Coordinates of C-alpha atoms in Angstrom, one line a residue:
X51 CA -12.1 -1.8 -75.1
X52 CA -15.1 -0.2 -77.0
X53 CA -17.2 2.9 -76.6
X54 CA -20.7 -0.3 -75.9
X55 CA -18.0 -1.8 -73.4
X56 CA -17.3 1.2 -71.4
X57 CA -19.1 2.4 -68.7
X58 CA -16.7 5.8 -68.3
X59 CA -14.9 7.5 -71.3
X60 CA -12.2 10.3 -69.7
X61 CA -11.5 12.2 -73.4
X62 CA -8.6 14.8 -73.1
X63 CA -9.5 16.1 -69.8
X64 CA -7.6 19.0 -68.5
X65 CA -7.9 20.9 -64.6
X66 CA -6.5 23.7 -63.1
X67 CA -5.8 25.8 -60.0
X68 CA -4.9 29.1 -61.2
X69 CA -1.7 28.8 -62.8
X70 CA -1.2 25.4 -61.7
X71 CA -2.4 22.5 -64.1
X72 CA -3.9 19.7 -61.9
X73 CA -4.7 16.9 -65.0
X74 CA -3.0 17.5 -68.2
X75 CA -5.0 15.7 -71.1
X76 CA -6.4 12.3 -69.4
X77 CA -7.8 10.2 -71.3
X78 CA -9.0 6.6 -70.1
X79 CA -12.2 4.2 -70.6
X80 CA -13.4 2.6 -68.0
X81 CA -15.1 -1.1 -68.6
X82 CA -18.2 -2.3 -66.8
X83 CA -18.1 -4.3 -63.6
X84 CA -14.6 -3.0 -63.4
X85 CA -12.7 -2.2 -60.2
X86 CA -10.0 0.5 -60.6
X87 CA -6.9 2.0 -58.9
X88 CA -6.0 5.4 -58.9
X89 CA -2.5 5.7 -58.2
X90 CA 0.2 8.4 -57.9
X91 CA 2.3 10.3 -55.7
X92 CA 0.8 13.4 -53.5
X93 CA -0.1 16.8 -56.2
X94 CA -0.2 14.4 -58.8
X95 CA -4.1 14.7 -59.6
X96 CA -6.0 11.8 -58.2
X97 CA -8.4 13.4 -56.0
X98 CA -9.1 16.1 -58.8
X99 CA -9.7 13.5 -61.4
X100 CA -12.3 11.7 -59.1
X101 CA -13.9 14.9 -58.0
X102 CA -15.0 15.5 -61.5
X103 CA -15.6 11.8 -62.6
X104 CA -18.3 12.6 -59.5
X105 CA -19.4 15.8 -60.7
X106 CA -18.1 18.1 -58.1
X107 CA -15.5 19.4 -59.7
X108 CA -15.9 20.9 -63.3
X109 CA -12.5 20.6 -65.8
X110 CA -10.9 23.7 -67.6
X111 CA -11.9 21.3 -70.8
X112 CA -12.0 17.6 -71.9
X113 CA -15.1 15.5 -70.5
X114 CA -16.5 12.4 -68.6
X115 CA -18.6 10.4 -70.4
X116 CA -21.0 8.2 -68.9
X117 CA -22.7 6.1 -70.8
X118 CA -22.1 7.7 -73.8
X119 CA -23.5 11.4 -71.9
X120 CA -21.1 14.2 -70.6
X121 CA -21.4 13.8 -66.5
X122 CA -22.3 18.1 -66.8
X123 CA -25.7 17.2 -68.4
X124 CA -26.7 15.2 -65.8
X125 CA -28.8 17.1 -63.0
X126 CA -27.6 16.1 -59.2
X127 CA -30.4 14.4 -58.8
X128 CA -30.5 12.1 -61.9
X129 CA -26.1 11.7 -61.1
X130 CA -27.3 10.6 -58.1
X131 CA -28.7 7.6 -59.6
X132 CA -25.5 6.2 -61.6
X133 CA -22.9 7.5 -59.3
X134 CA -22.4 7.2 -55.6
X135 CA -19.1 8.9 -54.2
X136 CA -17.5 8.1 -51.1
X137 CA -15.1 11.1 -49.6
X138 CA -12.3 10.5 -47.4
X139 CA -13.9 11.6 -44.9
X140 CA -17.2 13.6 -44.2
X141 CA -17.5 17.2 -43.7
X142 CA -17.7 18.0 -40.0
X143 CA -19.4 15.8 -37.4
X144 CA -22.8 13.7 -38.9
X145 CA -25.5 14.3 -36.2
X146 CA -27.6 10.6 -37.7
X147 CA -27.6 7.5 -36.0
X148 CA -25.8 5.2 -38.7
X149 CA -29.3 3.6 -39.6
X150 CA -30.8 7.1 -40.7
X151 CA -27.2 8.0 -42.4
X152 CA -27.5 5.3 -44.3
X153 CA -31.0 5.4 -45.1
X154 CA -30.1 9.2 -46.6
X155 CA -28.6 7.1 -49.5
X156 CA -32.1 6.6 -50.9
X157 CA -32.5 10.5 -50.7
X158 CA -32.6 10.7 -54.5
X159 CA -34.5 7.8 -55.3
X160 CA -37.7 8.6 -52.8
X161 CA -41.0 10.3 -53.7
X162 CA -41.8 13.7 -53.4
X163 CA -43.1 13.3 -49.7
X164 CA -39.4 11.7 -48.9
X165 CA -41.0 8.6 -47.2
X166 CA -38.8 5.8 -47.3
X167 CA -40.8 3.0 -48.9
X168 CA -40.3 -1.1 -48.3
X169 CA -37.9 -1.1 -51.4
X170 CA -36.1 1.5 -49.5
X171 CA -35.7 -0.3 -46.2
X172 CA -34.8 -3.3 -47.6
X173 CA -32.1 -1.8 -49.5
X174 CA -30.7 -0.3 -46.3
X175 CA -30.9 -3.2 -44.9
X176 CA -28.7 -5.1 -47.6
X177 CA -26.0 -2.3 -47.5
X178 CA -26.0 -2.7 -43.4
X179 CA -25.6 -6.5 -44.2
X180 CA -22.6 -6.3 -46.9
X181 CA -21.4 -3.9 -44.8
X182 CA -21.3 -5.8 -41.6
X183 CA -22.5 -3.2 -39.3
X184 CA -25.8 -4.7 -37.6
X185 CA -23.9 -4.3 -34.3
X186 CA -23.7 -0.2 -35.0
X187 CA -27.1 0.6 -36.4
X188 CA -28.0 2.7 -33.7
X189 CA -25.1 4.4 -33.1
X190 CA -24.2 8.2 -34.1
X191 CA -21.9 8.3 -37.0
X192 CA -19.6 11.0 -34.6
X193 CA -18.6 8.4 -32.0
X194 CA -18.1 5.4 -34.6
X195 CA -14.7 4.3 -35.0
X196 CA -12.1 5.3 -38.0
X197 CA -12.7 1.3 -39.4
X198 CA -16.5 1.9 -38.2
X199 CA -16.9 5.2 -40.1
X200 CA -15.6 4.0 -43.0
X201 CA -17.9 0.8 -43.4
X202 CA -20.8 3.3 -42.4
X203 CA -19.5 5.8 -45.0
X204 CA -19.6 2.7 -47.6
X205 CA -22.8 1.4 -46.8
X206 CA -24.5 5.3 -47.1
X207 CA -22.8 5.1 -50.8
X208 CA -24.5 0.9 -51.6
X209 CA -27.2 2.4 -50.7
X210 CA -27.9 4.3 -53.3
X211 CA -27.5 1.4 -55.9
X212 CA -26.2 3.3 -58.4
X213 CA -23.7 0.8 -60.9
X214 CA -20.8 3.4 -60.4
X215 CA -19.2 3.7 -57.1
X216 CA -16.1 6.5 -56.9
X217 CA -14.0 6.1 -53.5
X218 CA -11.7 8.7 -52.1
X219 CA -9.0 6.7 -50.3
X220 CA -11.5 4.9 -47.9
X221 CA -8.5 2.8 -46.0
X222 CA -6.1 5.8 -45.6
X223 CA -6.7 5.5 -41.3
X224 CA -7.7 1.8 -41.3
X225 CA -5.1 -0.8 -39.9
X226 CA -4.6 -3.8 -41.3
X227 CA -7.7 -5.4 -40.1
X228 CA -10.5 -2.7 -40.5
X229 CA -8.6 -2.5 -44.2
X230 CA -9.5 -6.4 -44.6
X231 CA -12.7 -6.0 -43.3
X232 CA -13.4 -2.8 -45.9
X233 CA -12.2 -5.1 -48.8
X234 CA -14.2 -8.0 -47.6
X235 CA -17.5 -6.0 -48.3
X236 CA -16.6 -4.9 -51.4
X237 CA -15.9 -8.0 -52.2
X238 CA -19.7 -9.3 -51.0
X239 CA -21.1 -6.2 -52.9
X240 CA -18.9 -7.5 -56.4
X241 CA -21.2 -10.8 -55.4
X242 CA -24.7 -8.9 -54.5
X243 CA -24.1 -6.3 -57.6
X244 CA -22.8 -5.4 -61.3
X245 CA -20.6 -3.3 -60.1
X246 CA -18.1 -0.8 -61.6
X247 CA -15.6 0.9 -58.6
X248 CA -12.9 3.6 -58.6
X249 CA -11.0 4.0 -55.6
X250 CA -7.8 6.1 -55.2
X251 CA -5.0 4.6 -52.4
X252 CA -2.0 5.0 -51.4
X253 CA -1.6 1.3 -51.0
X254 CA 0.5 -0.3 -54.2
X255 CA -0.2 -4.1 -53.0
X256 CA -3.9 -3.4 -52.2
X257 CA -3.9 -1.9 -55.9
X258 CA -2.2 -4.9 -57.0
X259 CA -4.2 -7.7 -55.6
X260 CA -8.0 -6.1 -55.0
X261 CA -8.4 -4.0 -58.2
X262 CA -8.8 -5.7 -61.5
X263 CA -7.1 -2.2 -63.4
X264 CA -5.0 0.4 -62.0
X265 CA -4.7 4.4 -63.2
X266 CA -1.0 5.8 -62.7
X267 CA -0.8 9.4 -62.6
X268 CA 2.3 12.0 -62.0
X269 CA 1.8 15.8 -62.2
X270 CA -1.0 15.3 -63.6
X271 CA -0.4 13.1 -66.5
X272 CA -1.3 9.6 -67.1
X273 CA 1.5 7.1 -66.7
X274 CA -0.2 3.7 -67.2
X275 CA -4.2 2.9 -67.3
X276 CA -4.8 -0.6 -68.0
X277 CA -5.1 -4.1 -66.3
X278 CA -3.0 -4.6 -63.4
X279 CA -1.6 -7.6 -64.4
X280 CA 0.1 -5.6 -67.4
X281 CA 1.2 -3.1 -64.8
X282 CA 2.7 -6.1 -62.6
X283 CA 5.3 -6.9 -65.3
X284 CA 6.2 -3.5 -65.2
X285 CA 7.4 -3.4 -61.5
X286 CA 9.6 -2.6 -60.0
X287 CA 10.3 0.0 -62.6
X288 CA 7.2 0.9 -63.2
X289 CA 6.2 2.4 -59.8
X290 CA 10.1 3.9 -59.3
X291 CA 9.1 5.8 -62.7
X292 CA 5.4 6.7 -60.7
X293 CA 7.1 7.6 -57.4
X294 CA 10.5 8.7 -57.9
X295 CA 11.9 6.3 -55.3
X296 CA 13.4 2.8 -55.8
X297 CA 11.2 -0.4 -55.1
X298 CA 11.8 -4.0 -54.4
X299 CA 9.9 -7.3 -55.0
X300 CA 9.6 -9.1 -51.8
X301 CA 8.0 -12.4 -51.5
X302 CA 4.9 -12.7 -48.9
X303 CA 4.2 -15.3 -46.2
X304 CA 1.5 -18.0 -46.9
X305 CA -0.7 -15.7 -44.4
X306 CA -0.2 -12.6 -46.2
X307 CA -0.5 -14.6 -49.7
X308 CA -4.1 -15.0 -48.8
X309 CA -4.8 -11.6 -49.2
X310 CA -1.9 -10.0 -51.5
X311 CA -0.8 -13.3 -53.7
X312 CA 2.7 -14.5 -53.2
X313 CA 4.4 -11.6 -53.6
X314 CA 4.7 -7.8 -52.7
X315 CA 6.3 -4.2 -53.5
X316 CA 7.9 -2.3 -50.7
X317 CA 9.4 0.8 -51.3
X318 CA 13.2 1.8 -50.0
X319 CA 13.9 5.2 -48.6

């Protein structure tokens, strides 16, 4: 992939805690339109690499390009406009109906007076639709659901239409069906937008079948970073190599194909 094809250029990119190295020299382009994996067992970085690709975090050295700029020139304001970031979860209980949550989305991109205009309405009103949340418009974001919260959470970070969209573990409390549901509207965004997402899970056979490219990191180094059907030819050793632990190839039922393929990881204790 090229510097024009690449949306996100990680160059050398080194973190730390203290004493402890968090990210030891990543270095991985990102492509346009593009829907990443970032992979890995617990310590071994993910959150921290995100974190900065958003901004929030600042590295001990290395960069983040985007488009061709280091993320640290950006102003919050103007990062606002090319990057949307979606935490696990929210900071303490969110006071807004999810109408006015969502709506905050458009924060950066309204006048001086903070008026939401008809361009900003109707945008809300797309992320509620992709979103599938009509039905919880008017609800506070504190009594929603964990599968509610999420979609909420989402549709706050569509709303902001910015071509980059960083998620941090979205379907780590969903169940099976509020996960499908989450990957549905992605999937109707991927339709609506040019899109380019990074998501970090925990899942290996959501990486494998809803993300185009997958990120593997371990203490803080990069593994593997490239298309995930490259990485598929490297399992089962691959992810034993990630995780420490053995894996096995299972094959899925025609159900389950519709949404993983014909075939799965699992992991054996």
């Amino acid at each position: 992939m090229n510097k024009a094809s690449s949306i996100i250029q990680i160059e050398n990119l080194h973190a730390a805690y203290g004493r402890s190295e968090a990210l030891a020299g990543i270095t991985l382009k990102i492509g346009k339109n593009q829907r990443w994996a970032i992979v890995g067992p617990n310590g071994a970085g993910k959150s921290t690499l995100i974190k900065i690709m958003a901004g929030l975090l600042k590295p001990s050295s290395g960069s983040v390009l985007l488009n061709g700029c280091d993320i640290r020139q950006y102003s919050s304001r103007k990062r606002a406009h090319v990057i949307s970031y979606m935490p696990q979860k929210p900071d303490g209980l969110i006071p807004y109906t999810v109408y006015d949550f969502v709506m905050l989305g458009r924060y950066s991109l309204m006048g001086l007076m903070g008026v939401p205009s008809k361009e900003d309405r109707e945008v809300v009103a797309e992320a509620i639709e992709i979103c599938d949340i009509h039905h919880l418009e008017n609800r506070i974001m504190s009594t929603l659901s964990g599968g509610e919260l999420q979609r909420a959470l989402l549709a706050g970070a569509v709303a902001q239409s910015a071509p980059v969209l960083l998620l941090d573990e979205p379907t780590t409390f969903l169940d099976p069906a509020h996960e499908r549901l989450f990957f549905d509207a992605l999937c109707r965004l991927d339709v609506k937008r040019e899109l380019t997402t990074v998501m970090i899970t925990h899942d290996i056979n959501s990486a494998l079948y809803q993300c185009s490219h997958i990120a593997a990191l371990k203490d803080g180094q990069l593994l593997y970073g490239g298309s995930t059907g490259e990485f598929k030819k490297g399992c089962p050793e691959l992810l034993e190599q990630i995780f420490g632990t053995r894996f096995m190839q299972f094959n899925c039922s025609e159900l389950s194909a519709e949404a993983y393929g014909s075939w799965g990881m699992k992991c054996l204790q």
